[in-house]
Short mmCIF file of C-alpha atoms and ligand atoms in Angstrom, two decimals:
data_model
loop_
_atom_site.label_atom_id
_atom_site.label_comp_id
_atom_site.label_asym_id
_atom_site.label_seq_id
_atom_site.Cartn_x
_atom_site.Cartn_y
_atom_site.Cartn_z
CA UNK T 1 20.72 -47.85 -26.77
CA UNK T 2 23.47 -48.54 -24.80
CA UNK T 3 24.07 -52.59 -25.27
CA UNK T 4 27.86 -54.07 -24.20
CA UNK T 5 28.01 -57.46 -22.88
CA UNK T 6 28.55 -56.54 -19.33
CA UNK T 7 27.21 -53.76 -17.42
CA UNK T 8 27.82 -53.88 -13.91
CA UNK T 9 25.34 -51.66 -12.02
CA UNK T 10 25.77 -50.53 -8.20
CA UNK T 11 22.37 -49.86 -6.84
CA UNK T 12 22.42 -48.02 -3.34
CA UNK T 13 18.90 -47.48 -1.61
CA UNK T 14 18.51 -45.06 1.64
CA UNK T 15 15.24 -43.97 1.61
CA UNK T 16 14.27 -45.00 4.90
CA UNK T 17 15.61 -47.24 7.48
CA UNK T 18 17.10 -49.62 5.69
CA UNK T 19 20.82 -49.16 3.93
CA UNK T 20 20.86 -51.68 1.12
CA UNK T 21 23.18 -52.27 -2.13
CA UNK T 22 23.18 -54.39 -4.78
CA UNK T 23 25.06 -55.44 -8.22
CA UNK T 24 23.53 -56.36 -10.78
CA UNK T 25 25.52 -57.77 -13.79
CA UNK T 26 23.25 -57.46 -17.12
CA UNK T 27 19.73 -58.43 -15.40
CA UNK T 28 20.99 -60.50 -12.63
CA UNK T 29 21.63 -59.57 -9.30
CA UNK T 30 25.00 -60.56 -7.66
CA UNK T 31 24.79 -59.52 -4.74
CA UNK T 32 21.79 -57.48 -2.60
CA UNK T 33 23.42 -56.53 1.24
CA UNK T 34 21.01 -54.76 3.19
CA UNK T 35 21.38 -53.73 6.82
CA UNK T 36 18.24 -52.90 8.79
CA UNK T 37 17.90 -50.54 12.05
CA UNK T 38 17.12 -52.13 14.57
CA UNK T 39 17.12 -48.73 16.56
CA UNK T 40 13.71 -47.65 15.53
CA UNK T 41 11.89 -50.62 17.19
CA UNK T 42 11.85 -49.11 20.82
CA UNK T 43 10.52 -46.21 19.48
CA UNK T 44 7.67 -47.90 17.69
CA UNK T 45 8.65 -45.81 14.15
CA UNK T 46 11.61 -44.69 12.24
CA UNK T 47 12.99 -41.53 13.77
CA UNK T 48 14.99 -39.15 10.81
CA UNK T 49 17.94 -38.41 12.59
CA UNK T 50 18.60 -41.65 14.08
CA UNK T 51 18.11 -42.97 10.42
CA UNK T 52 20.40 -40.88 9.00
CA UNK T 53 23.11 -41.59 11.51
CA UNK T 54 22.65 -44.98 10.84
CA UNK T 55 23.46 -44.98 7.28
CA UNK T 56 26.26 -43.43 7.88
CA UNK T 57 27.15 -46.03 9.96
CA UNK T 58 26.38 -48.75 7.70
CA UNK T 59 26.90 -47.32 3.72
CA UNK T 60 30.55 -48.65 3.74
CA UNK T 61 30.74 -51.81 5.42
CA UNK T 62 27.06 -52.71 3.41
CA UNK T 63 28.81 -51.63 -0.19
CA UNK T 64 32.13 -53.38 0.86
CA UNK T 65 30.07 -56.48 1.25
CA UNK T 66 27.84 -56.18 -1.91
CA UNK T 67 30.98 -55.41 -3.71
CA UNK T 68 33.26 -58.33 -2.48
CA UNK T 69 29.94 -60.81 -2.58
CA UNK T 70 29.82 -60.03 -6.35
CA UNK T 71 33.46 -60.66 -6.78
CA UNK T 72 34.03 -57.66 -9.13
CA UNK T 73 36.47 -54.74 -8.70
CA UNK T 74 35.27 -51.04 -8.18
CA UNK T 75 36.57 -50.30 -11.89
CA UNK T 76 34.31 -52.78 -13.51
CA UNK T 77 31.18 -50.66 -12.51
CA UNK T 78 29.17 -49.10 -15.37
CA UNK T 79 27.17 -46.89 -13.45
CA UNK T 80 25.99 -46.03 -9.96
CA UNK T 81 22.30 -46.06 -9.18
CA UNK T 82 20.62 -44.27 -6.34
CA UNK T 83 17.57 -43.37 -4.78
CA UNK T 84 17.43 -39.71 -4.96
CA UNK T 85 13.31 -39.60 -3.75
CA UNK T 86 10.86 -39.84 -2.65
CA UNK T 87 11.69 -40.53 1.45
CA UNK T 88 13.25 -38.97 4.44
CA UNK T 89 16.08 -36.21 3.43
CA UNK T 90 18.65 -36.94 5.87
CA UNK T 91 18.50 -40.61 5.02
CA UNK T 92 18.48 -39.76 1.07
CA UNK T 93 21.68 -37.21 1.29
CA UNK T 94 23.46 -40.42 3.19
CA UNK T 95 23.11 -42.69 0.15
CA UNK T 96 22.99 -40.14 -2.56
CA UNK T 97 26.30 -38.35 -1.28
CA UNK T 98 28.39 -41.48 -1.08
CA UNK T 99 26.76 -42.58 -4.53
CA UNK T 100 27.79 -39.67 -6.71
CA UNK T 101 31.37 -39.05 -4.92
CA UNK T 102 31.89 -42.62 -5.45
CA UNK T 103 30.54 -42.32 -9.47
CA UNK T 104 32.58 -39.12 -9.80
CA UNK T 105 36.08 -40.94 -8.35
CA UNK T 106 35.27 -43.61 -11.15
CA UNK T 107 34.45 -41.23 -13.73
CA UNK T 108 30.89 -43.35 -14.61
CA UNK T 109 27.76 -42.01 -14.74
CA UNK T 110 25.75 -41.56 -10.99
CA UNK T 111 21.71 -42.58 -12.07
CA UNK T 112 19.04 -40.98 -9.51
CA UNK T 113 16.37 -43.37 -8.97
CA UNK T 114 12.86 -42.75 -7.96
CA UNK T 115 12.04 -45.04 -4.97
CA UNK T 116 8.47 -46.04 -5.98
CA UNK T 117 9.26 -46.64 -9.49
CA UNK T 118 12.23 -48.51 -8.53
CA UNK T 119 9.78 -50.82 -6.82
CA UNK T 120 7.68 -51.55 -9.88
CA UNK T 121 10.66 -52.44 -11.62
CA UNK T 122 11.38 -55.09 -8.99
CA UNK T 123 10.03 -57.18 -11.33
CA UNK T 124 11.97 -56.82 -14.07
CA UNK T 125 15.04 -58.56 -12.08
CA UNK T 126 15.95 -61.76 -13.64
CA UNK T 127 14.65 -64.88 -11.88
CA UNK T 128 13.33 -68.35 -12.74
CA UNK T 129 9.71 -66.54 -12.44
CA UNK T 130 8.16 -64.85 -15.49
CA UNK T 131 8.20 -60.80 -15.77
CA UNK T 132 4.66 -58.49 -16.39
CA UNK T 133 4.37 -57.49 -20.21
CA UNK T 134 3.89 -53.83 -20.69
CA UNK T 135 1.47 -52.18 -20.05
CA UNK T 136 0.65 -53.71 -17.00
CA UNK T 137 -0.78 -52.61 -13.77
CA UNK T 138 0.91 -52.28 -10.37
CA UNK T 139 -0.27 -52.08 -7.32
CA UNK T 140 2.41 -50.54 -4.89
CA UNK T 141 2.04 -50.65 -1.45
CA UNK T 142 4.50 -49.68 1.30
CA UNK T 143 4.93 -47.74 4.60
CA UNK T 144 4.56 -44.56 2.78
CA UNK T 145 2.48 -45.18 -0.49
CA UNK T 146 -0.32 -47.01 -2.10
CA UNK T 147 -0.79 -46.67 -5.55
CA UNK T 148 -2.50 -48.20 -8.43
CA UNK T 149 0.06 -47.60 -11.44
CA UNK T 150 -0.46 -48.63 -15.19
CA UNK T 151 2.89 -49.20 -16.34
CA UNK T 152 3.20 -48.46 -19.86
CA UNK T 153 6.78 -48.95 -20.57
CA UNK T 154 10.15 -48.79 -17.95
CA UNK T 155 9.88 -45.13 -18.04
CA UNK T 156 6.25 -44.43 -18.04
CA UNK T 157 3.85 -44.73 -15.25
CA UNK T 158 0.44 -43.57 -14.83
CA UNK T 159 -1.57 -42.96 -11.59
CA UNK T 160 -4.48 -44.41 -12.11
CA UNK T 161 -5.40 -44.24 -8.03
CA UNK T 162 -3.72 -43.67 -4.93
CA UNK T 163 -4.10 -43.28 -0.94
CA UNK T 164 -5.79 -40.04 0.30
CA UNK T 165 -4.08 -40.04 3.44
CA UNK T 166 -1.96 -43.17 4.94
CA UNK T 167 -0.36 -45.70 3.15
CA UNK T 168 -2.14 -49.38 3.35
CA UNK T 169 1.63 -50.40 5.55
CA UNK T 170 0.92 -47.43 7.71
CA UNK T 171 -2.69 -48.51 8.52
CA UNK T 172 -0.71 -51.89 9.54
CA UNK T 173 1.88 -50.04 11.38
CA UNK T 174 -0.36 -47.83 13.51
CA UNK T 175 -2.40 -50.09 14.47
CA UNK T 176 0.19 -52.76 15.71
CA UNK T 177 1.88 -49.81 17.46
CA UNK T 178 -1.98 -49.42 19.20
CA UNK T 179 -1.34 -53.01 20.28
CA UNK T 180 2.19 -52.35 21.79
CA UNK T 181 3.51 -54.60 19.39
CA UNK T 182 6.87 -54.84 17.77
CA UNK T 183 7.91 -51.90 14.81
CA UNK T 184 7.38 -52.71 11.94
CA UNK T 185 3.82 -53.97 12.26
CA UNK T 186 2.86 -55.29 9.15
CA UNK T 187 5.10 -58.70 9.69
CA UNK T 188 4.17 -59.34 13.03
CA UNK T 189 0.17 -58.46 12.30
CA UNK T 190 0.39 -60.74 9.40
CA UNK T 191 2.05 -63.58 11.72
CA UNK T 192 -0.73 -63.15 14.29
CA UNK T 193 -3.63 -62.82 11.70
CA UNK T 194 -2.70 -66.38 10.85
CA UNK T 195 -4.51 -67.76 13.74
CA UNK T 196 -7.24 -65.75 14.06
CA UNK T 197 -10.63 -65.25 13.04
CA UNK T 198 -11.22 -62.32 10.08
CA UNK T 199 -14.62 -61.79 10.36
CA UNK T 200 -14.24 -61.56 14.39
CA UNK T 201 -14.45 -57.69 14.06
CA UNK T 202 -16.19 -55.59 11.23
CA UNK T 203 -14.70 -52.53 10.30
CA UNK T 204 -15.76 -49.56 8.30
CA UNK T 205 -14.13 -48.97 4.94
CA UNK T 206 -14.24 -46.04 3.70
CA UNK T 207 -15.35 -44.54 0.46
CA UNK T 208 -13.35 -42.27 -1.87
CA UNK T 209 -14.18 -41.23 -4.96
CA UNK T 210 -12.50 -43.24 -8.39
CA UNK T 211 -9.85 -45.86 -7.72
CA UNK T 212 -8.48 -43.79 -4.56
CA UNK T 213 -8.07 -45.01 -1.03
CA UNK T 214 -8.46 -43.61 2.54
CA UNK T 215 -6.72 -45.68 5.61
CA UNK T 216 -7.08 -42.93 8.22
CA UNK T 217 -10.79 -43.88 8.49
CA UNK T 218 -9.71 -47.38 9.42
CA UNK T 219 -7.09 -46.64 11.80
CA UNK T 220 -9.48 -44.27 14.15
CA UNK T 221 -11.94 -47.10 13.46
CA UNK T 222 -9.32 -49.73 14.93
CA UNK T 223 -8.36 -47.42 17.54
CA UNK T 224 -11.79 -46.07 18.85
CA UNK T 225 -12.68 -49.90 18.98
CA UNK T 226 -9.89 -51.32 20.75
CA UNK T 227 -10.21 -48.47 23.55
CA UNK T 228 -13.72 -49.06 24.24
CA UNK T 229 -13.31 -52.78 24.48
CA UNK T 230 -9.95 -52.08 27.12
CA UNK T 231 -12.29 -50.46 29.52
CA UNK T 232 -14.41 -53.44 29.66
CA UNK T 233 -11.71 -55.77 29.77
CA UNK T 234 -7.98 -55.01 30.93
CA UNK T 235 -7.47 -58.27 29.23
CA UNK T 236 -8.74 -57.21 26.04
CA UNK T 237 -6.07 -56.84 23.76
CA UNK T 238 -4.10 -60.16 24.99
CA UNK T 239 -7.16 -62.07 24.48
CA UNK T 240 -8.43 -60.79 21.08
CA UNK T 241 -4.45 -60.05 19.41
CA UNK T 242 -4.82 -62.91 16.99
CA UNK T 243 -8.68 -62.12 15.45
CA UNK T 244 -7.87 -58.32 15.84
CA UNK T 245 -4.96 -58.75 13.56
CA UNK T 246 -6.89 -60.99 11.10
CA UNK T 247 -9.56 -59.03 11.12
CA UNK T 248 -7.99 -55.43 10.25
CA UNK T 249 -5.40 -57.42 7.81
CA UNK T 250 -9.00 -58.77 6.15
CA UNK T 251 -10.54 -55.58 5.72
CA UNK T 252 -7.09 -53.80 4.32
CA UNK T 253 -6.92 -56.54 1.73
CA UNK T 254 -10.34 -55.96 0.73
CA UNK T 255 -10.11 -52.51 0.11
CA UNK T 256 -6.84 -52.98 -2.02
CA UNK T 257 -7.91 -56.21 -3.93
CA UNK T 258 -11.55 -53.86 -4.79
CA UNK T 259 -9.76 -51.21 -6.60
CA UNK T 260 -7.14 -53.03 -8.22
CA UNK T 261 -10.10 -55.58 -9.70
CA UNK T 262 -11.75 -51.94 -10.69
CA UNK T 263 -8.93 -50.89 -12.66
CA UNK T 264 -8.45 -54.26 -14.34
CA UNK T 265 -11.96 -54.05 -15.63
CA UNK T 266 -11.74 -50.17 -16.48
CA UNK T 267 -8.27 -50.32 -18.56
CA UNK T 268 -8.78 -54.15 -19.98
CA UNK T 269 -5.28 -54.88 -18.77
CA UNK T 270 -4.64 -58.47 -17.65
CA UNK T 271 -1.53 -58.38 -16.42
CA UNK T 272 -1.32 -57.68 -12.74
CA UNK T 273 1.50 -57.14 -10.02
CA UNK T 274 2.27 -56.25 -6.70
CA UNK T 275 5.17 -54.03 -5.76
CA UNK T 276 6.53 -52.35 -2.23
CA UNK T 277 6.81 -53.65 1.42
CA UNK T 278 3.23 -54.55 1.89
CA UNK T 279 3.45 -56.97 -0.86
CA UNK T 280 5.20 -59.41 1.34
CA UNK T 281 1.70 -59.70 3.19
CA UNK T 282 0.99 -63.66 3.09
CA UNK T 283 -2.99 -62.41 2.48
CA UNK T 284 -2.61 -60.07 -0.19
CA UNK T 285 -0.35 -62.47 -2.19
CA UNK T 286 -2.90 -64.88 -1.94
CA UNK T 287 -5.66 -62.89 -2.59
CA UNK T 288 -4.26 -61.79 -5.71
CA UNK T 289 -3.32 -65.04 -7.37
CA UNK T 290 -7.18 -66.08 -6.21
CA UNK T 291 -8.56 -62.90 -8.11
CA UNK T 292 -6.19 -63.75 -10.72
CA UNK T 293 -7.51 -67.03 -11.24
CA UNK T 294 -11.17 -65.85 -11.29
CA UNK T 295 -10.95 -62.89 -13.77
CA UNK T 296 -7.91 -64.42 -16.04
CA UNK T 297 -5.36 -62.48 -14.86
CA UNK T 298 -1.50 -63.21 -14.80
CA UNK T 299 -0.19 -62.13 -11.55
CA UNK T 300 3.21 -61.36 -10.51
CA UNK T 301 4.59 -60.98 -6.91
CA UNK T 302 8.49 -60.10 -6.96
CA UNK T 303 10.37 -62.87 -4.86
CA UNK T 304 10.10 -61.86 -0.99
CA UNK T 305 13.91 -59.93 -0.89
CA UNK T 306 13.11 -57.67 -3.41
CA UNK T 307 9.41 -56.58 -2.03
CA UNK T 308 10.78 -54.57 1.00
CA UNK T 309 13.48 -52.15 0.29
CA UNK T 310 16.43 -53.44 -1.49
CA UNK T 311 19.44 -52.22 -3.14
CA UNK T 312 18.44 -54.38 -6.15
CA UNK T 313 15.29 -52.34 -7.34
CA UNK T 314 17.46 -49.70 -7.39
CA UNK T 315 19.72 -51.13 -9.59
CA UNK T 316 17.54 -52.96 -12.13
CA UNK T 317 15.60 -49.35 -12.50
CA UNK T 318 19.48 -47.76 -13.05
CA UNK T 319 20.00 -50.43 -15.48
CA UNK T 320 17.24 -49.61 -17.91
CA UNK T 321 18.47 -45.91 -17.56
CA UNK T 322 21.83 -46.83 -18.45
CA UNK T 323 20.78 -48.76 -21.42
CA UNK T 324 18.86 -45.95 -22.16
CA UNK T 325 21.72 -43.50 -22.02
CA UNK T 326 19.77 -41.61 -19.22
CA UNK T 327 22.37 -40.37 -16.60
CA UNK T 328 21.98 -37.72 -13.92
CA UNK T 329 24.31 -35.06 -13.02
CA UNK T 330 26.77 -34.93 -10.04
CA UNK T 331 24.38 -31.86 -9.22
CA UNK T 332 21.29 -33.95 -8.67
CA UNK T 333 20.28 -33.44 -5.33
CA UNK T 334 18.24 -35.81 -3.19
CA UNK T 335 14.39 -34.93 -2.89
CA UNK T 336 12.56 -35.82 0.08
CA UNK T 337 8.97 -35.28 -1.86
CA UNK T 338 8.97 -36.41 -6.00
CA UNK T 339 6.15 -36.85 -8.38
CA UNK T 340 6.29 -40.38 -10.71
O1 LIG F 401 8.46 -50.70 1.07
P1 LIG F 401 9.07 -50.56 2.11
O2 LIG F 401 10.09 -51.73 3.08
O3 LIG F 401 9.22 -49.63 2.46
C1 LIG F 401 8.79 -47.98 1.94
O4 LIG F 401 9.45 -47.57 1.60
O5 LIG F 401 8.02 -47.77 3.30
O6 LIG F 401 8.18 -51.04 3.17
C2 LIG F 401 7.46 -50.92 4.38
C3 LIG F 401 6.11 -51.43 4.64
C4 LIG F 401 5.85 -51.65 6.48
O7 LIG F 401 4.86 -50.72 6.41
C5 LIG F 401 5.98 -52.55 7.25
O8 LIG F 401 4.65 -52.77 8.06
C6 LIG F 401 5.13 -53.13 5.48
O9 LIG F 401 5.62 -52.45 4.59
N1 LIG F 401 5.17 -54.57 5.28
C7 LIG F 401 4.05 -55.92 5.38
C8 LIG F 401 4.87 -56.96 5.86
N2 LIG F 401 5.75 -56.86 6.00
C9 LIG F 401 6.59 -55.25 5.57
N3 LIG F 401 2.86 -55.23 5.93
C10 LIG F 401 1.60 -56.13 5.83
N4 LIG F 401 2.34 -57.59 6.06
C11 LIG F 401 3.58 -57.92 6.11
N5 LIG F 401 4.04 -59.64 5.49
ZN1 LIG F 402 9.81 -48.77 -0.24
#
């Protein structure tokens, strides 16, 4: 176990369409800078080739700004943590190559981090809020993943259930795209749903085994309904946007919460957390708090800035590894697919 007074970790995230760098001093964030890529909006989704080019453009200024805001010199860094995977290979290569080269130049460890584990470990970034106690349950919901995890310690994650097809974020994004709403659709649906009727439309909830999820049937169900109604009324989308958003969101949140509640029942674990981009969703956040109150759970939701992809979560994951003296090698390569 490595414990010195001052551990400074630079965390670099580049797995999808956000280039982000953060500096962590012990458990606290000194800086967390993200450059998002607006270029994908007009395509209604992330275009991998454009994403990696944008990472190349952003990585140096983003890291420079994070270091400047943190107010430390590069030679004070203890280690550099970077996202090794899973994610888009071209995007991962930009962050991982940069991190390894810089670490090598500074003769400090480069620490490869698992993106989804980092989303979970974001709960341990020191803020005013309490962190969950091990073991805890974490439902990780993002644009690429939907999982219910049992987290026994910072290095031990067991998948209790996961999506068999689309991720929850994808269901939001694809439905929004079908309504010609901007990308990413999740935050837009969330905003529209606030003034919509969640019971206006009913969508089927696909049944799958155990604690797993399936969202692709819901997406098809949504598209078919909109298609059918558009033939009767050309203005259907515009007139029903808020109700469609609210009904879809209610269905997704109910599906997520049903399995999470079952997982808590089966494991007897009462510390229950959310992670990943979709945990920014206001209805899901409220549902977790409400269900937690009914069931006597302690509930944990990361601060907003640590929900979507960010360098801070990579830095905190690297901090756990650094203290446990787990470092990677400069030969480690980015990995588009990487199991828990
Ligand atoms: O974790 P994240 O930033 O990137 C991935 O690793 O995928 O998650 C992005 C996903 C997108 O699908 C986006 O639409 C969704 O998170 N998202 C939301 C909200 N904010 C972001 N979904 C629903 N409601 C939100 N408020
Ligand atoms: Zn993510």
